[in-house]
Amino acid sequence: MVFLQGTWGTVKLFGVTLIGSLVLGTVLAAMRVSPTPVLRGAAAAYVNIVRNTPLTLVMFFCVFGLPFLDIRASRDSALNSFVLACVALIAYTSCFVAETLRSGISTIPVGQAEAARAIGLNFGQTLRFVILPQAFRTVIPPLGSVIIAMLKNTSIASAFNNRELISAMRGAIEQRGDITLIVILATAAAYLVLSLVLGRIFDYLEKKWVIVR
Amino acid sequence: MIAISEDVSADTRAPLVDIRGVDKHFGDFQALKGIDLQIERGEVVVVIGPSGSGKSTLCRTINRLETIDAGTIAIDGKPLPQEGRPLAQLRSDVGMVFQSFNLFAHMTILENVTLGPIQVRGLKKQEAEAKAMELLERVGVGHQAGKYPAQLSGGQQQRVAIARSLAMRPKVMLFDEPTSALDPEMINEVLDVMVELGAEGMTMIVVTHEMGFARKAANRVVFMADGEIVEVAGPEEFFTHPRSERARDFLSKILAH
């Protein structure tokens, strides 16, 4: 029962972070290939700073640092911890999504963008309709790795007042110290199941969206 | 060119494509040297010359896929704008067909042809699809509309690319070596579409090595070498009595077999 709640906590952190980091990562990747130097520079600076900071530190910053700047997500303590943990995970994961996507963009033949511009699409439309859909399809395998890493990274939120698999495991060990090893293995199994399901979804998408040139 | 000074409309109407004093460098290499070329409405101009002569570069400067270092290019009286919305607007009026087709690989044939009309011209999906099907039928690939580009032969892909350009109702069409990447048996199916297009009055600038097409469809032949326009003449005159030594040399090499 505790484990089910814990798994649900992990899935919630994962789901919100997945959507948030895909959106922010796509925006960052678009900025990094934009013709405007200011946007390119800002995105590059953000990615280089956040990507090279340990996630634990990013989470410390969000959970304990932001309140000093009078930034709070909610008066409700549990919700506040959840939102701030998601913010940290999104901030961190989006860098990896952006870099993965950027590598995908660079594999798209330059003629695709030229053809798009030649029919009168502007930069944003060219990205949205021609470049990004193809880039996403080509980076599904490495993007899958980024997202599976993110799933496991949600465990760090357990140290910041979040209820998820690891905190459920700690609670279970405190109550039943005699089966510690089993509890740890069961937790690992829960992560394994979630990761394998994700892996299957990515395999499916990879086959479904394959682009023949 | 023939001056028709009595014709009032010829006086007031600028050439459709007006290229003046255009220079282009790639690093130390000068790809275009002081190019002057005016193209009238309805004219088919074929640009030929040895590889590296700058003919593809010239073609690509006309819709600013290549920027220029000096000179001016105006289309329908309007100078090419800087990168941004006005340029996108202008490009939508200038069709372009590439050597490597460049169909959008993740879209069906029909989606390839409707993307521009829907997103740039603001057509409703149904209307765009009906027009696209008309064009696809016209270039002979209507029954392939639901397929993806990679499922089509090169010749079919290039005809789709022509339909994609035509769907924007362009004022002028640029062809950058449209048959150079095709197997020999597919070249004619593409050239036939182009000949027909020219006969219907489309203004066309065609960079090609197909001398048969130049003879058949061109109003004027522009011969380029080393980044310069060496000779401009009617096709009959050019192929039978080339004035310049460079052109004679080029023709003797390609027509030797």
Short mmCIF file of C-alpha atoms in Angstrom, two decimals:
data_model
loop_
_atom_site.label_atom_id
_atom_site.label_comp_id
_atom_site.label_asym_id
_atom_site.label_seq_id
_atom_site.Cartn_x
_atom_site.Cartn_y
_atom_site.Cartn_z
CA MET A 1 0.00 0.00 0.00
CA VAL A 2 2.77 2.39 0.99
CA PHE A 3 4.60 1.25 -2.11
CA LEU A 4 1.64 1.96 -4.35
CA GLN A 5 1.45 5.46 -2.96
CA GLY A 6 5.19 5.81 -3.41
CA THR A 7 5.02 4.60 -6.99
CA TRP A 8 2.20 7.03 -7.68
CA GLY A 9 4.32 9.86 -6.21
CA THR A 10 7.20 8.92 -8.52
CA VAL A 11 4.88 8.72 -11.53
CA LYS A 12 3.45 12.17 -10.74
CA LEU A 13 6.92 13.72 -10.47
CA PHE A 14 7.89 11.93 -13.67
CA GLY A 15 4.78 12.95 -15.64
CA VAL A 16 4.95 16.63 -14.79
CA THR A 17 8.70 16.74 -15.40
CA LEU A 18 8.35 14.86 -18.69
CA ILE A 19 5.92 17.38 -20.16
CA GLY A 20 7.74 20.37 -18.69
CA SER A 21 11.20 19.33 -19.83
CA LEU A 22 10.04 18.38 -23.34
CA VAL A 23 8.43 21.80 -23.74
CA LEU A 24 11.29 23.80 -22.21
CA GLY A 25 13.90 21.60 -23.92
CA THR A 26 12.27 22.20 -27.30
CA VAL A 27 12.19 25.96 -26.68
CA LEU A 28 15.87 25.91 -25.65
CA ALA A 29 16.85 23.87 -28.73
CA ALA A 30 14.92 26.27 -30.98
CA MET A 31 16.69 29.22 -29.33
CA ARG A 32 20.07 27.58 -29.86
CA VAL A 33 19.53 27.33 -33.63
CA SER A 34 17.77 30.69 -33.97
CA PRO A 35 19.21 33.42 -36.21
CA THR A 36 19.08 35.88 -33.27
CA PRO A 37 22.44 35.94 -31.45
CA VAL A 38 20.87 37.06 -28.14
CA LEU A 39 18.55 34.05 -28.05
CA ARG A 40 21.35 31.68 -29.05
CA GLY A 41 23.64 33.08 -26.35
CA ALA A 42 21.00 33.01 -23.62
CA ALA A 43 20.07 29.39 -24.35
CA ALA A 44 23.71 28.31 -24.55
CA ALA A 45 24.50 30.01 -21.24
CA TYR A 46 21.50 28.44 -19.52
CA VAL A 47 22.26 24.96 -20.83
CA ASN A 48 25.94 25.17 -19.95
CA ILE A 49 25.32 26.41 -16.42
CA VAL A 50 22.46 24.13 -15.40
CA ARG A 51 23.69 21.02 -17.19
CA ASN A 52 27.01 21.26 -15.38
CA THR A 53 25.49 21.65 -11.93
CA PRO A 54 24.66 18.52 -9.89
CA LEU A 55 20.91 17.91 -9.78
CA THR A 56 21.04 17.78 -5.98
CA LEU A 57 22.40 21.33 -5.98
CA VAL A 58 19.73 22.50 -8.44
CA MET A 59 17.13 21.04 -6.11
CA PHE A 60 18.70 22.70 -3.07
CA PHE A 61 18.51 25.97 -4.96
CA CYS A 62 14.86 25.52 -5.85
CA VAL A 63 13.65 24.17 -2.51
CA PHE A 64 15.76 26.21 -0.07
CA GLY A 65 17.12 29.02 -2.24
CA LEU A 66 13.97 30.28 -3.94
CA PRO A 67 12.09 30.91 -0.64
CA PHE A 68 14.85 33.41 0.21
CA LEU A 69 13.84 35.29 -2.93
CA ASP A 70 10.25 35.16 -1.67
CA ILE A 71 9.33 32.62 -4.32
CA ARG A 72 6.98 29.96 -3.02
CA ALA A 73 4.83 27.64 -5.09
CA SER A 74 2.10 27.08 -2.52
CA ARG A 75 1.21 27.60 1.16
CA ASP A 76 0.54 23.87 1.33
CA SER A 77 3.87 22.39 2.35
CA ALA A 78 3.51 19.08 0.48
CA LEU A 79 2.35 20.76 -2.72
CA ASN A 80 5.10 23.36 -2.38
CA SER A 81 7.74 20.61 -2.15
CA PHE A 82 6.24 18.78 -5.11
CA VAL A 83 6.14 21.83 -7.37
CA LEU A 84 9.64 23.00 -6.45
CA ALA A 85 11.04 19.50 -7.02
CA CYS A 86 9.36 19.46 -10.45
CA VAL A 87 10.80 22.89 -11.23
CA ALA A 88 14.28 21.64 -10.38
CA LEU A 89 13.86 18.44 -12.39
CA ILE A 90 12.46 20.34 -15.39
CA ALA A 91 15.21 22.97 -15.23
CA TYR A 92 17.83 20.23 -15.18
CA THR A 93 16.35 17.70 -17.62
CA SER A 94 15.39 20.29 -20.23
CA CYS A 95 19.11 20.98 -20.81
CA PHE A 96 19.66 17.37 -21.81
CA VAL A 97 16.50 17.31 -23.92
CA ALA A 98 17.66 20.50 -25.67
CA GLU A 99 21.12 19.12 -26.43
CA THR A 100 19.71 15.81 -27.67
CA LEU A 101 17.23 17.60 -29.89
CA ARG A 102 19.91 19.94 -31.19
CA SER A 103 22.00 16.95 -32.28
CA GLY A 104 18.89 15.69 -34.09
CA ILE A 105 18.37 19.04 -35.80
CA SER A 106 21.91 18.95 -37.14
CA THR A 107 21.27 15.58 -38.81
CA ILE A 108 18.38 16.94 -40.90
CA PRO A 109 19.62 17.65 -44.45
CA VAL A 110 19.97 21.39 -45.05
CA GLY A 111 17.78 21.06 -48.15
CA GLN A 112 14.74 20.43 -45.94
CA ALA A 113 15.01 23.88 -44.37
CA GLU A 114 15.82 25.47 -47.74
CA ALA A 115 12.73 23.95 -49.30
CA ALA A 116 10.64 25.17 -46.37
CA ARG A 117 12.00 28.69 -46.67
CA ALA A 118 11.57 28.60 -50.44
CA ILE A 119 7.80 28.13 -50.12
CA GLY A 120 7.66 31.13 -47.79
CA LEU A 121 7.67 29.57 -44.31
CA ASN A 122 9.32 31.83 -41.74
CA PHE A 123 11.91 30.59 -39.25
CA GLY A 124 9.38 29.52 -36.63
CA GLN A 125 7.18 27.71 -39.14
CA THR A 126 10.19 25.98 -40.69
CA LEU A 127 11.19 24.66 -37.28
CA ARG A 128 7.67 23.70 -36.25
CA PHE A 129 6.47 21.96 -39.38
CA VAL A 130 9.63 20.66 -41.03
CA ILE A 131 12.71 20.54 -38.80
CA LEU A 132 11.51 19.66 -35.29
CA PRO A 133 9.11 16.84 -36.32
CA GLN A 134 11.97 15.16 -38.15
CA ALA A 135 14.51 15.92 -35.42
CA PHE A 136 12.26 14.38 -32.73
CA ARG A 137 11.88 11.23 -34.77
CA THR A 138 15.61 10.82 -35.27
CA VAL A 139 16.50 11.33 -31.60
CA ILE A 140 13.96 8.96 -30.06
CA PRO A 141 16.60 6.44 -28.87
CA PRO A 142 18.91 8.96 -27.13
CA LEU A 143 15.91 10.94 -25.89
CA GLY A 144 14.66 7.71 -24.33
CA SER A 145 17.90 7.46 -22.35
CA VAL A 146 17.54 11.05 -21.15
CA ILE A 147 14.00 10.38 -20.00
CA ILE A 148 14.83 7.12 -18.24
CA ALA A 149 17.66 8.93 -16.44
CA MET A 150 15.13 11.58 -15.44
CA LEU A 151 12.79 8.90 -14.06
CA LYS A 152 15.55 7.71 -11.75
CA ASN A 153 16.52 11.29 -10.91
CA THR A 154 13.07 11.83 -9.38
CA SER A 155 14.46 9.80 -6.44
CA ILE A 156 16.48 12.84 -5.36
CA ALA A 157 13.20 14.59 -4.57
CA SER A 158 12.78 12.16 -1.66
CA ALA A 159 15.38 14.17 0.24
CA PHE A 160 13.29 17.29 -0.21
CA ASN A 161 10.05 16.37 1.54
CA ASN A 162 8.46 14.48 -1.38
CA ARG A 163 6.52 11.27 -1.10
CA GLU A 164 7.67 8.87 -3.79
CA LEU A 165 9.32 5.44 -4.10
CA ILE A 166 12.48 6.15 -2.12
CA SER A 167 10.66 7.84 0.76
CA ALA A 168 8.23 4.91 0.78
CA MET A 169 11.18 2.54 0.93
CA ARG A 170 12.72 4.44 3.86
CA GLY A 171 9.43 4.32 5.71
CA ALA A 172 9.11 0.59 5.08
CA ILE A 173 12.63 -0.09 6.32
CA GLU A 174 11.97 1.91 9.48
CA GLN A 175 8.96 -0.26 10.22
CA ARG A 176 10.32 -3.62 9.09
CA GLY A 177 14.09 -3.56 9.58
CA ASP A 178 14.11 -7.35 9.44
CA ILE A 179 13.31 -7.42 5.72
CA THR A 180 15.48 -4.45 4.66
CA LEU A 181 17.06 -6.30 1.77
CA ILE A 182 13.69 -7.38 0.37
CA VAL A 183 12.36 -3.83 0.64
CA ILE A 184 15.38 -2.46 -1.24
CA LEU A 185 15.05 -5.11 -3.96
CA ALA A 186 11.33 -4.46 -4.25
CA THR A 187 12.02 -0.74 -4.72
CA ALA A 188 14.60 -1.51 -7.38
CA ALA A 189 12.06 -3.78 -9.07
CA ALA A 190 9.51 -0.95 -9.10
CA TYR A 191 11.99 1.37 -10.87
CA LEU A 192 12.90 -1.45 -13.24
CA VAL A 193 9.28 -2.04 -14.22
CA LEU A 194 8.67 1.66 -14.82
CA SER A 195 11.88 1.97 -16.90
CA LEU A 196 11.11 -1.12 -18.97
CA VAL A 197 7.63 0.16 -19.74
CA LEU A 198 9.17 3.45 -20.86
CA GLY A 199 11.69 1.59 -22.97
CA ARG A 200 8.91 -0.32 -24.71
CA ILE A 201 7.04 2.89 -25.43
CA PHE A 202 10.16 4.39 -26.99
CA ASP A 203 10.78 1.27 -29.08
CA TYR A 204 7.23 1.53 -30.35
CA LEU A 205 7.54 5.23 -31.20
CA GLU A 206 10.86 4.63 -32.92
CA LYS A 207 9.30 2.05 -35.23
CA LYS A 208 6.12 4.01 -35.77
CA TRP A 209 7.84 7.28 -36.62
CA VAL A 210 10.74 5.96 -38.65
CA ILE A 211 11.61 8.29 -41.54
CA VAL A 212 12.77 6.67 -44.74
CA ARG A 213 14.96 8.91 -46.89
CA MET B 1 17.05 42.23 -75.83
CA ILE B 2 14.64 43.90 -78.23
CA ALA B 3 13.55 47.36 -77.19
CA ILE B 4 9.89 48.00 -77.85
CA SER B 5 9.80 51.69 -77.04
CA GLU B 6 6.41 52.21 -78.72
CA ASP B 7 4.79 49.76 -76.33
CA VAL B 8 3.66 51.82 -73.33
CA SER B 9 3.34 48.84 -71.00
CA ALA B 10 6.88 47.77 -71.73
CA ASP B 11 8.08 51.18 -70.59
CA THR B 12 6.25 51.23 -67.29
CA ARG B 13 6.59 47.61 -66.31
CA ALA B 14 9.91 46.70 -64.80
CA PRO B 15 11.42 43.32 -65.63
CA LEU B 16 10.02 40.57 -63.41
CA VAL B 17 13.49 39.66 -62.20
CA ASP B 18 16.06 42.45 -62.25
CA ILE B 19 19.62 41.50 -61.34
CA ARG B 20 22.19 44.32 -61.38
CA GLY B 21 25.88 44.28 -60.56
CA VAL B 22 25.69 41.25 -58.29
CA ASP B 23 28.88 40.01 -56.64
CA LYS B 24 29.16 36.99 -54.38
CA HIS B 25 32.20 35.65 -52.55
CA PHE B 26 32.72 32.37 -50.74
CA GLY B 27 35.77 33.27 -48.67
CA ASP B 28 38.50 34.18 -51.15
CA PHE B 29 36.63 32.65 -54.06
CA GLN B 30 34.46 35.00 -56.09
CA ALA B 31 31.48 32.99 -57.28
CA LEU B 32 29.64 35.83 -59.03
CA LYS B 33 31.26 38.81 -60.72
CA GLY B 34 29.12 41.78 -61.61
CA ILE B 35 26.10 39.83 -62.86
CA ASP B 36 23.51 41.82 -64.82
CA LEU B 37 20.41 40.02 -66.03
CA GLN B 38 16.83 41.12 -66.62
CA ILE B 39 14.07 38.59 -67.08
CA GLU B 40 10.72 39.59 -68.54
CA ARG B 41 7.33 38.15 -67.68
CA GLY B 42 6.64 34.84 -69.35
CA GLU B 43 10.23 34.36 -70.37
CA VAL B 44 12.07 31.05 -70.07
CA VAL B 45 15.75 31.66 -69.47
CA VAL B 46 18.10 28.71 -69.42
CA VAL B 47 21.44 29.16 -67.65
CA ILE B 48 24.20 26.84 -68.75
CA GLY B 49 27.92 26.65 -68.19
CA PRO B 50 30.67 24.44 -66.80
CA SER B 51 30.47 23.35 -63.16
CA GLY B 52 31.78 25.98 -60.80
CA SER B 53 30.71 28.75 -63.16
CA GLY B 54 28.31 30.22 -60.58
CA LYS B 55 25.06 29.32 -62.27
CA SER B 56 23.56 27.51 -59.27
CA THR B 57 24.75 30.28 -56.96
CA LEU B 58 23.06 32.85 -59.19
CA CYS B 59 19.85 30.84 -59.10
CA ARG B 60 19.97 30.67 -55.30
CA THR B 61 20.58 34.39 -54.87
CA ILE B 62 17.28 35.19 -56.58
CA ASN B 63 15.23 34.05 -53.58
CA ARG B 64 18.07 34.92 -51.20
CA LEU B 65 18.97 31.39 -50.19
CA GLU B 66 22.42 32.88 -50.86
CA THR B 67 23.06 36.43 -49.76
CA ILE B 68 24.94 38.76 -52.10
CA ASP B 69 27.92 41.00 -51.36
CA ALA B 70 27.21 43.75 -53.88
CA GLY B 71 24.57 44.78 -56.38
CA THR B 72 20.79 44.56 -56.27
CA ILE B 73 18.14 41.97 -57.07
CA ALA B 74 14.54 43.07 -57.49
CA ILE B 75 11.52 40.88 -58.13
CA ASP B 76 8.47 42.50 -59.68
CA GLY B 77 9.98 45.89 -58.91
CA LYS B 78 10.64 45.13 -55.24
CA PRO B 79 14.21 44.73 -53.99
CA LEU B 80 14.89 41.57 -51.99
CA PRO B 81 14.30 42.39 -48.31
CA GLN B 82 16.45 41.35 -45.34
CA GLU B 83 15.75 38.07 -43.57
CA GLY B 84 12.36 38.18 -41.85
CA ARG B 85 8.66 38.31 -42.63
CA PRO B 86 8.87 40.39 -45.85
CA LEU B 87 11.46 37.99 -47.24
CA ALA B 88 9.29 34.97 -46.42
CA GLN B 89 6.45 36.76 -48.19
CA LEU B 90 8.59 37.33 -51.26
CA ARG B 91 9.88 33.76 -51.30
CA SER B 92 6.31 32.49 -51.38
CA ASP B 93 5.99 34.21 -54.78
CA VAL B 94 9.18 32.63 -56.11
CA GLY B 95 8.96 28.90 -56.68
CA MET B 96 12.12 26.82 -56.38
CA VAL B 97 12.89 23.31 -57.53
CA PHE B 98 16.09 21.75 -56.22
CA GLN B 99 18.49 19.20 -57.65
CA SER B 100 17.84 16.86 -54.70
CA PHE B 101 14.03 17.37 -54.69
CA ASN B 102 13.99 18.19 -50.94
CA LEU B 103 10.49 16.91 -50.34
CA PHE B 104 9.62 16.95 -46.63
CA ALA B 105 10.51 13.38 -45.68
CA HIS B 106 8.05 13.00 -42.80
CA MET B 107 5.02 14.18 -44.76
CA THR B 108 2.87 12.50 -47.37
CA ILE B 109 2.94 13.78 -50.94
CA LEU B 110 -0.35 15.59 -50.39
CA GLU B 111 0.89 17.18 -47.14
CA ASN B 112 4.05 18.32 -48.94
CA VAL B 113 1.96 20.21 -51.47
CA THR B 114 -0.58 21.67 -49.01
CA LEU B 115 1.82 22.87 -46.28
CA GLY B 116 2.63 26.19 -47.96
CA PRO B 117 -0.89 27.04 -49.12
CA ILE B 118 -2.29 26.32 -45.62
CA GLN B 119 0.42 27.93 -43.50
CA VAL B 120 1.55 30.78 -45.75
CA ARG B 121 -1.49 31.55 -47.91
CA GLY B 122 -4.03 30.76 -45.19
CA LEU B 123 -6.11 28.39 -47.32
CA LYS B 124 -8.56 26.02 -45.64
CA LYS B 125 -7.33 22.44 -45.55
CA GLN B 126 -10.06 21.17 -47.88
CA GLU B 127 -9.49 23.90 -50.43
CA ALA B 128 -5.72 23.38 -50.32
CA GLU B 129 -6.12 19.64 -50.78
CA ALA B 130 -8.45 20.03 -53.74
CA LYS B 131 -5.98 22.39 -55.44
CA ALA B 132 -3.07 20.12 -54.55
CA MET B 133 -4.79 17.11 -56.07
CA GLU B 134 -5.41 19.08 -59.26
CA LEU B 135 -1.70 19.89 -59.49
CA LEU B 136 -0.63 16.35 -58.63
CA GLU B 137 -2.90 15.00 -61.34
CA ARG B 138 -1.45 17.50 -63.75
CA VAL B 139 2.13 16.34 -63.12
CA GLY B 140 0.94 12.73 -63.24
CA VAL B 141 1.34 11.61 -59.63
CA GLY B 142 -2.23 12.03 -58.35
CA HIS B 143 -2.52 8.36 -57.41
CA GLN B 144 0.57 8.67 -55.17
CA ALA B 145 -0.87 11.42 -52.95
CA GLY B 146 -1.01 9.28 -49.80
CA LYS B 147 2.53 7.95 -50.07
CA TYR B 148 5.73 9.24 -48.52
CA PRO B 149 8.50 10.75 -50.67
CA ALA B 150 10.89 7.82 -50.23
CA GLN B 151 8.25 5.50 -51.76
CA LEU B 152 8.39 7.41 -55.06
CA SER B 153 10.95 7.31 -57.86
CA GLY B 154 13.24 10.29 -58.34
CA GLY B 155 11.30 11.50 -61.34
CA GLN B 156 8.02 11.29 -59.46
CA GLN B 157 9.54 13.11 -56.47
CA GLN B 158 10.77 15.93 -58.67
CA ARG B 159 7.35 16.29 -60.28
CA VAL B 160 5.84 16.51 -56.79
CA ALA B 161 8.41 19.19 -55.96
CA ILE B 162 7.25 21.15 -59.02
CA ALA B 163 3.63 20.76 -57.89
CA ARG B 164 4.61 21.92 -54.39
CA SER B 165 6.08 25.10 -55.87
CA LEU B 166 3.14 25.66 -58.22
CA ALA B 167 0.69 25.35 -55.32
CA MET B 168 1.95 28.73 -54.10
CA ARG B 169 0.98 30.30 -57.45
CA PRO B 170 4.45 31.78 -57.91
CA LYS B 171 5.27 34.68 -60.23
CA VAL B 172 8.51 33.02 -61.26
CA MET B 173 9.98 29.55 -60.93
CA LEU B 174 13.64 28.78 -60.30
CA PHE B 175 14.98 25.38 -61.31
CA ASP B 176 18.40 24.52 -59.89
CA GLU B 177 19.65 21.56 -61.97
CA PRO B 178 16.30 19.77 -61.62
CA THR B 179 17.31 16.67 -63.55
CA SER B 180 20.95 16.26 -62.49
CA ALA B 181 20.15 13.75 -59.74
CA LEU B 182 17.81 11.66 -61.88
CA ASP B 183 18.34 8.37 -63.66
CA PRO B 184 18.38 8.94 -67.43
CA GLU B 185 15.00 7.31 -68.05
CA MET B 186 13.32 9.72 -65.63
CA ILE B 187 14.76 12.93 -66.99
CA ASN B 188 12.20 13.35 -69.76
CA GLU B 189 9.14 12.98 -67.55
CA VAL B 190 10.38 15.98 -65.56
CA LEU B 191 11.44 17.99 -68.60
CA ASP B 192 8.04 17.39 -70.22
CA VAL B 193 6.34 19.01 -67.24
CA MET B 194 8.75 21.94 -67.46
CA VAL B 195 8.26 22.42 -71.20
CA GLU B 196 4.50 22.46 -70.68
CA LEU B 197 4.86 24.97 -67.85
CA GLY B 198 6.93 27.27 -70.04
CA ALA B 199 4.44 26.98 -72.88
CA GLU B 200 1.67 28.06 -70.50
CA GLY B 201 3.51 31.30 -69.87
CA MET B 202 5.28 30.67 -66.56
CA THR B 203 8.38 32.80 -66.09
CA MET B 204 11.22 30.35 -65.54
CA ILE B 205 14.91 30.47 -64.78
CA VAL B 206 16.39 27.06 -65.39
CA VAL B 207 19.93 25.99 -64.52
CA THR B 208 20.51 22.77 -66.44
CA HIS B 209 22.82 20.63 -68.51
CA GLU B 210 19.94 19.51 -70.71
CA MET B 211 20.74 21.14 -74.04
CA GLY B 212 17.68 19.57 -75.66
CA PHE B 213 15.46 21.38 -73.17
CA ALA B 214 17.31 24.64 -73.77
CA ARG B 215 16.74 24.35 -77.52
CA LYS B 216 13.13 23.41 -77.17
CA ALA B 217 11.85 25.65 -74.38
CA ALA B 218 14.23 28.57 -73.86
CA ASN B 219 13.58 32.10 -75.04
CA ARG B 220 17.14 32.99 -74.13
CA VAL B 221 20.23 31.05 -73.18
CA VAL B 222 22.62 32.57 -70.65
CA PHE B 223 26.10 31.12 -70.78
CA MET B 224 28.19 31.54 -67.63
CA ALA B 225 31.82 30.80 -66.92
CA ASP B 226 34.02 31.73 -63.93
CA GLY B 227 31.27 33.68 -62.22
CA GLU B 228 30.51 35.89 -65.22
CA ILE B 229 27.84 35.99 -67.87
CA VAL B 230 29.83 35.40 -71.03
CA GLU B 231 27.07 35.30 -73.58
CA VAL B 232 23.30 35.78 -73.85
CA ALA B 233 21.55 34.66 -77.00
CA GLY B 234 18.51 32.94 -78.44
CA PRO B 235 18.85 29.16 -78.30
CA GLU B 236 19.19 28.61 -82.06
CA GLU B 237 21.80 31.30 -82.37
CA PHE B 238 23.67 30.13 -79.30
CA PHE B 239 23.89 26.50 -80.29
CA THR B 240 24.67 27.09 -83.96
CA HIS B 241 26.77 30.27 -83.82
CA PRO B 242 28.15 30.85 -80.35
CA ARG B 243 29.97 34.18 -80.33
CA SER B 244 32.46 33.59 -77.54
CA GLU B 245 35.45 31.28 -77.54
CA ARG B 246 34.40 29.98 -74.07
CA ALA B 247 30.97 28.98 -75.31
CA ARG B 248 32.37 27.30 -78.43
CA ASP B 249 34.82 25.37 -76.27
CA PHE B 250 32.07 24.34 -73.82
CA LEU B 251 29.67 23.25 -76.55
CA SER B 252 32.33 21.26 -78.39
CA LYS B 253 33.02 19.35 -75.18
CA ILE B 254 29.44 18.49 -74.31
CA LEU B 255 28.21 17.89 -77.86
CA ALA B 256 31.17 15.76 -78.88
CA HIS B 257 29.31 12.48 -78.40
#
